[in-house]
XYZ file of C-alpha atoms in Angstrom:
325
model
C -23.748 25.702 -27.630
C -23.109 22.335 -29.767
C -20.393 21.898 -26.698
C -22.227 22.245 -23.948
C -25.308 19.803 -25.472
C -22.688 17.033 -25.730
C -21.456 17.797 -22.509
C -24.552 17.205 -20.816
C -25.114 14.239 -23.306
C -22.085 12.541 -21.841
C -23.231 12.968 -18.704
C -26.560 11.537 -19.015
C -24.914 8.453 -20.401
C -22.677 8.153 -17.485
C -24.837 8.488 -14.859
C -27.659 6.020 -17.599
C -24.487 3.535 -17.926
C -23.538 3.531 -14.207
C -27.262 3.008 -12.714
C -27.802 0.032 -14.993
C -24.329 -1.004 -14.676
C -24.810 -1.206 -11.022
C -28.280 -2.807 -11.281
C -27.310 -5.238 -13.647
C -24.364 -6.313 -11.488
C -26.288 -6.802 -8.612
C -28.264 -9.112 -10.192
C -25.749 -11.035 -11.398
C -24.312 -11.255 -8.517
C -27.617 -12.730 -7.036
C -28.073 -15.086 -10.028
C -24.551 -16.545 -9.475
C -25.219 -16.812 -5.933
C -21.641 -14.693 -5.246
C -20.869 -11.612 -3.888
C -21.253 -8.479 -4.630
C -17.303 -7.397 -4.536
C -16.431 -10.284 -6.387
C -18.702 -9.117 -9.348
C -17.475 -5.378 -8.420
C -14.177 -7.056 -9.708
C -14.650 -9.465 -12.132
C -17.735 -7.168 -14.033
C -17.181 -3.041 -12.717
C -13.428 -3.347 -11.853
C -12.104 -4.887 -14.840
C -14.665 -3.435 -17.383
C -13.879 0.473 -16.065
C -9.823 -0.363 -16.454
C -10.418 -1.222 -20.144
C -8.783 2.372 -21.080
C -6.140 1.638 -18.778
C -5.386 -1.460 -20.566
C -5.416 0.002 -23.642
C -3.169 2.524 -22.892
C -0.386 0.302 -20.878
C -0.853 -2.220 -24.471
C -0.191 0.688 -26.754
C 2.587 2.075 -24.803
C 4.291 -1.547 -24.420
C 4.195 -1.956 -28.559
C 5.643 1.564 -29.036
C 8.066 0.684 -26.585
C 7.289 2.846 -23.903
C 7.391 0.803 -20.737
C 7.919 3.979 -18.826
C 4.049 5.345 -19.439
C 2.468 1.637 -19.589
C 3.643 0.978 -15.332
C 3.104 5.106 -14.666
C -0.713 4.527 -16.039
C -0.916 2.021 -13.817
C 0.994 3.787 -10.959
C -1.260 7.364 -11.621
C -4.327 5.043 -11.727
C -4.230 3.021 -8.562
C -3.381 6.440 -6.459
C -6.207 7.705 -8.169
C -8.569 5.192 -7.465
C -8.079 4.998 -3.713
C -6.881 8.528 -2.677
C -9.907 10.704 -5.043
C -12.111 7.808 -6.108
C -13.003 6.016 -2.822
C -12.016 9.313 -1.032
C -14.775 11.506 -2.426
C -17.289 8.076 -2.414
C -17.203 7.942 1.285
C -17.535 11.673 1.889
C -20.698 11.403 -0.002
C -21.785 7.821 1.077
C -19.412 6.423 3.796
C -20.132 2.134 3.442
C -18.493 -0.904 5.986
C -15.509 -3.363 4.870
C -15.933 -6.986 5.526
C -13.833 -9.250 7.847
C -12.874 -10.924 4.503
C -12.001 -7.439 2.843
C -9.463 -6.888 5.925
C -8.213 -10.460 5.897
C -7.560 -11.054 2.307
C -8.602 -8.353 -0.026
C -6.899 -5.161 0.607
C -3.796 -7.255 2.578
C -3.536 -8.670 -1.231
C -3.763 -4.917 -2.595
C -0.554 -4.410 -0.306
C 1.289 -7.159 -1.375
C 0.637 -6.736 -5.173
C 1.865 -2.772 -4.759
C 5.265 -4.129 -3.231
C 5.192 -6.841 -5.806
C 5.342 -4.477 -8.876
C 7.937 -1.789 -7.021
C 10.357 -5.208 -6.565
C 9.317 -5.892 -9.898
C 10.377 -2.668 -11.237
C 13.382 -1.996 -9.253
C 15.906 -4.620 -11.208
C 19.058 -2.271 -10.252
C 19.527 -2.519 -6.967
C 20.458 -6.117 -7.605
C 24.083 -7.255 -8.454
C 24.718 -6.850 -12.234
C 21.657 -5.729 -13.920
C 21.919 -2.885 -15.661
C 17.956 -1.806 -15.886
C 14.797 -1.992 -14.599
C 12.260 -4.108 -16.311
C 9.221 -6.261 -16.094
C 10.200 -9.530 -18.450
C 7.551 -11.653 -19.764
C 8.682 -14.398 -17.111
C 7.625 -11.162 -14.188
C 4.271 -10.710 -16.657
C 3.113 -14.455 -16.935
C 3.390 -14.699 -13.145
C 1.502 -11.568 -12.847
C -1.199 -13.412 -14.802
C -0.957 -16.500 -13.071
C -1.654 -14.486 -9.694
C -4.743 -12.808 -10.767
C -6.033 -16.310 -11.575
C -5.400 -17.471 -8.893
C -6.284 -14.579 -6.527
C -10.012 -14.475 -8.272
C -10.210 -17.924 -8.434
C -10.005 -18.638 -4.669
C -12.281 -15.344 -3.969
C -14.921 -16.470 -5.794
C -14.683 -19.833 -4.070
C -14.729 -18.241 -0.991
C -17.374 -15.646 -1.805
C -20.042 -18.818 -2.887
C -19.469 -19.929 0.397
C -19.856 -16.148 2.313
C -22.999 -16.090 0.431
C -25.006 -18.384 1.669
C -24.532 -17.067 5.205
C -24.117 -13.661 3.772
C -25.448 -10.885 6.940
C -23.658 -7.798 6.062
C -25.288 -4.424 4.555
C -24.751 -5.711 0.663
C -28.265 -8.050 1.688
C -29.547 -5.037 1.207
C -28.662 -4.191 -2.473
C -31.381 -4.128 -4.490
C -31.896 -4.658 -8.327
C -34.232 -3.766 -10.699
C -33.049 -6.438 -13.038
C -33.801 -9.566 -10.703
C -35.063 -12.561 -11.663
C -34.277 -11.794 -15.654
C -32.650 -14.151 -17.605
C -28.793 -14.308 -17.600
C -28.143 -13.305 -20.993
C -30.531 -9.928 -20.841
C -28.461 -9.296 -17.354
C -24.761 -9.535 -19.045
C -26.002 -7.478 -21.918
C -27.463 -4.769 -20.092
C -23.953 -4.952 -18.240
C -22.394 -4.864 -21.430
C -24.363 -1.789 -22.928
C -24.419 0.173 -19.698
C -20.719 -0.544 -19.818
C -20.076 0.885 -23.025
C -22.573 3.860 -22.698
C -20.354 4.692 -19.287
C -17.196 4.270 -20.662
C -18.170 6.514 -24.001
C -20.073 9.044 -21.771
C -17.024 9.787 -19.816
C -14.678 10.480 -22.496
C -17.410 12.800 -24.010
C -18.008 14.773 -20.907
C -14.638 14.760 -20.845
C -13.392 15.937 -24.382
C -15.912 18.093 -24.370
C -15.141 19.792 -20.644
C -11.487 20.366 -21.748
C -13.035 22.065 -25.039
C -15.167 24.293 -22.610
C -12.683 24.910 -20.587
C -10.223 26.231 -23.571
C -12.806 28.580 -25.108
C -12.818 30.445 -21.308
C -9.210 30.859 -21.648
C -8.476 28.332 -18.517
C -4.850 26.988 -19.577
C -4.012 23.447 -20.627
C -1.970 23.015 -17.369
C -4.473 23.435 -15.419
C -6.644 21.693 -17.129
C -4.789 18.537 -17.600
C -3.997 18.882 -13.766
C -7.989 19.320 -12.674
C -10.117 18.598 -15.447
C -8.480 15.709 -17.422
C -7.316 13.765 -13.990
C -10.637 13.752 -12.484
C -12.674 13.087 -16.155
C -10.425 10.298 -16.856
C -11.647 8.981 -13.616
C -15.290 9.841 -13.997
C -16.469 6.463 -15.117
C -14.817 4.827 -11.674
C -16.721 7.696 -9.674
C -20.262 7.463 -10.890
C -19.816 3.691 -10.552
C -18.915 3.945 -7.081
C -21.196 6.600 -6.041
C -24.253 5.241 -7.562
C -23.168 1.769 -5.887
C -23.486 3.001 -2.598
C -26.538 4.537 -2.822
C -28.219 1.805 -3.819
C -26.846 -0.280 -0.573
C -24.310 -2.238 -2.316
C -21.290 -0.936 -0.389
C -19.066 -3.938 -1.635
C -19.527 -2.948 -5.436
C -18.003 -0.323 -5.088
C -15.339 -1.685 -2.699
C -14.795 -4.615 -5.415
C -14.346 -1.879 -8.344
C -12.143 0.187 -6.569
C -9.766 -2.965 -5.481
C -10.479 -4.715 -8.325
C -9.587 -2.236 -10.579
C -6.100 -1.578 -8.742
C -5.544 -5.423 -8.668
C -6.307 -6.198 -12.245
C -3.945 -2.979 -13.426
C -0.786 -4.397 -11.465
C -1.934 -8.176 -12.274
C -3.636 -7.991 -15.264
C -3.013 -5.116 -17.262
C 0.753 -5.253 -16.595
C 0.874 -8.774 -17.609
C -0.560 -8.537 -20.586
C 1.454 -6.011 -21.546
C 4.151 -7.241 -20.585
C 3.974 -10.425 -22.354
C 3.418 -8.422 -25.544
C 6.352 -6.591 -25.306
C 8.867 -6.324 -21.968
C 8.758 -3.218 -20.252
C 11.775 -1.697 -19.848
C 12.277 1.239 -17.114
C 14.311 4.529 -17.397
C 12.584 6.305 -15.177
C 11.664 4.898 -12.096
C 9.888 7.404 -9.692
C 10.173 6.020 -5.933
C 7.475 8.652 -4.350
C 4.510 7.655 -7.079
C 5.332 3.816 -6.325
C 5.656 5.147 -2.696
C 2.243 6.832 -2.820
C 0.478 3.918 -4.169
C 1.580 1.572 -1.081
C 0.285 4.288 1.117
C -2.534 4.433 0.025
C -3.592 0.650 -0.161
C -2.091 0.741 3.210
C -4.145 3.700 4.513
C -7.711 1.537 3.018
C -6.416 -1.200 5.766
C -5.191 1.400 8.534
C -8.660 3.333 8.413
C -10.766 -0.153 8.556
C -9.598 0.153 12.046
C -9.509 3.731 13.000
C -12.618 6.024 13.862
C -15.956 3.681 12.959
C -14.509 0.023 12.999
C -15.063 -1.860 10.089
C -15.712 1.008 7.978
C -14.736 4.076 6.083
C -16.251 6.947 6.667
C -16.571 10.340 5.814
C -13.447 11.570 8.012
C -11.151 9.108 6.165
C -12.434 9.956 2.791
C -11.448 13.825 3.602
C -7.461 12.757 4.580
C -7.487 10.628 1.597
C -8.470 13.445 -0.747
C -6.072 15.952 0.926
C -3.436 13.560 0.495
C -4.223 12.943 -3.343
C -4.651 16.769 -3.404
C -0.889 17.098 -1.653
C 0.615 15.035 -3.749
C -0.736 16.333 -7.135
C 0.349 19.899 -5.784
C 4.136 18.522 -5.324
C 4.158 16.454 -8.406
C 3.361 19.780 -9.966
C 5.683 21.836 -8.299
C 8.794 19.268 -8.695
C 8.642 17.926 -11.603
């Protein structure tokens, strides 16, 4: 009984965290007279990769270089293929010129980056794979750069801004700025610590019915670890701000190559045994599928069709990582 109260406890607080998260954004966005996908990255993307980051850091000081890139790897596939996959079969939203032009081209690039990165040995005398600090500090240097010139560019987009995010509204606008980023920084936390308790307590559930812990790290755990991404994106289209949730889902697979790579790998370098060609493989396709389907049934969009192939793919390729590894 105690398990299923905190269950539904952690849900309320990520659906609480993710409405005012979303809210809170939007406002912000408004206040600093940018748009909404560049506060999808900067505020959503970034603050819903924290575990990520934490979990790439704690691997690169134990020495583990192998589970700090595959967190990043597992996450990005995630993120597109289920995330923004089951978003637009719910709520199917429109992609800007400047989302096919420079956003999800720079997704590409930064995928191929961090395979190059991470694929030392096929060069002429170097005997393993790793991502120095030299590899890390550029990373870093990138992402400034990269959201540097996209919020540059997103000042100016604003003022002549004619796209569906106009529509986005906030209960939060007009407050002052240091009530918004606090509100963001609560609803934050409250999402972040309602997911892992659905979560924990979802896996407990599940044990007590006798479901095994294969199946349960394979259904349960991969979509609960994912949870706070979800609501986030969900609730972001629903309340008209399609490029939100864009700018998390982006944004969060940008800052985990860029960002969370790079800071772990300035920590500690992080050296490679076992490079797996299909996951980096899978995570190209899929940033290149976001571009291919901006083009393919409704222009300009995703929609509902292409969030059904992405989840079948992400539902393919779970199946064979289960059934070859």
């Amino acid at each position: 009984m105690i398990t299923v109260l905190l269950l539904i406890s952690g849900l309320a607080l990520l659906l609480a965290g993710a409405n005012f998260l979303v809210d809170s954004a939007i406002a912000i966005a408004r206040r600093a007279k940018v748009s909404d996908f560049i506060i999808g990255i900067a505020v959503v993307g970034i603050g819903t990769s924290l575990p990520e980051l934490y979990v790439s850091v704690s691997s690169a000081l134990q020495g583990m270089g192998d589970m700090a890139v595959g967190n990043v790897v597992g996450s990005n596939i995630c993120n597109i293929l289920l995330i923004l996959g089951l978003t637009t079969i719910i709520t199917p939203f429109s992609v800007t010129r400047q989302n096919m032009a420079r956003d999800i081209p720079f997704g590409i690039l930064v995928s191929i980056l961090l395979l190059l990165l991470c694929s030392d040995t096929l060069f002429p005398r170097i005997t393993q794979n790793e991502i120095g600090r030299l590899d890390a500090f550029v990373f870093l240097l990138i992402f400034a750069g990269y959201m540097a010139i996209a919020t540059l560019h997103s000042r100016k987009e604003e003022k002549s801004r004619h796209e569906n995010e106009e529509n986005a509204t906030s209960r939060l606008s007009g407050r002052p700025a240091l009530l918004l980023w606090t509100v963001a920084a609560v609803s934050l936390a409250a999402l972040l610590y309602g997911g892992n308790l659905f979560l924990d307590n979802t896996v407990a559930l599940a044990r007590q019915w006798g479901i095994s812990d294969k199946v349960v790290s394979l259904t349960i755990v991969a979509v609960g670890t994912s949870l706070p991404e979800l609501v986030t994106c969900i609730i972001a289209a629903a309340k008209k701000a399609p490029q939100l949730a864009l700018g998390n889902v982006l944004g969060s697979n940008i800052f985990n190559i860029l960002g969370i790579l790079g800071i772990s790998g300035l920590i500690r370098p992080l050296v490679l045994e076992d490079i797996n060609i299909i996951d980096f493989g899978v995570m190209i396709l899929a940033a290149v599928l976001t571009f291919v389907c901006a083009f393919t049934f409704k222009r300009h969009a995703i929609d509902r069709h292409e969030g059904i192939i992405f989840v079948a793919i992400y539902i393919a390729y779970i199946s064979c990582t289960v059934i070859f590894n």
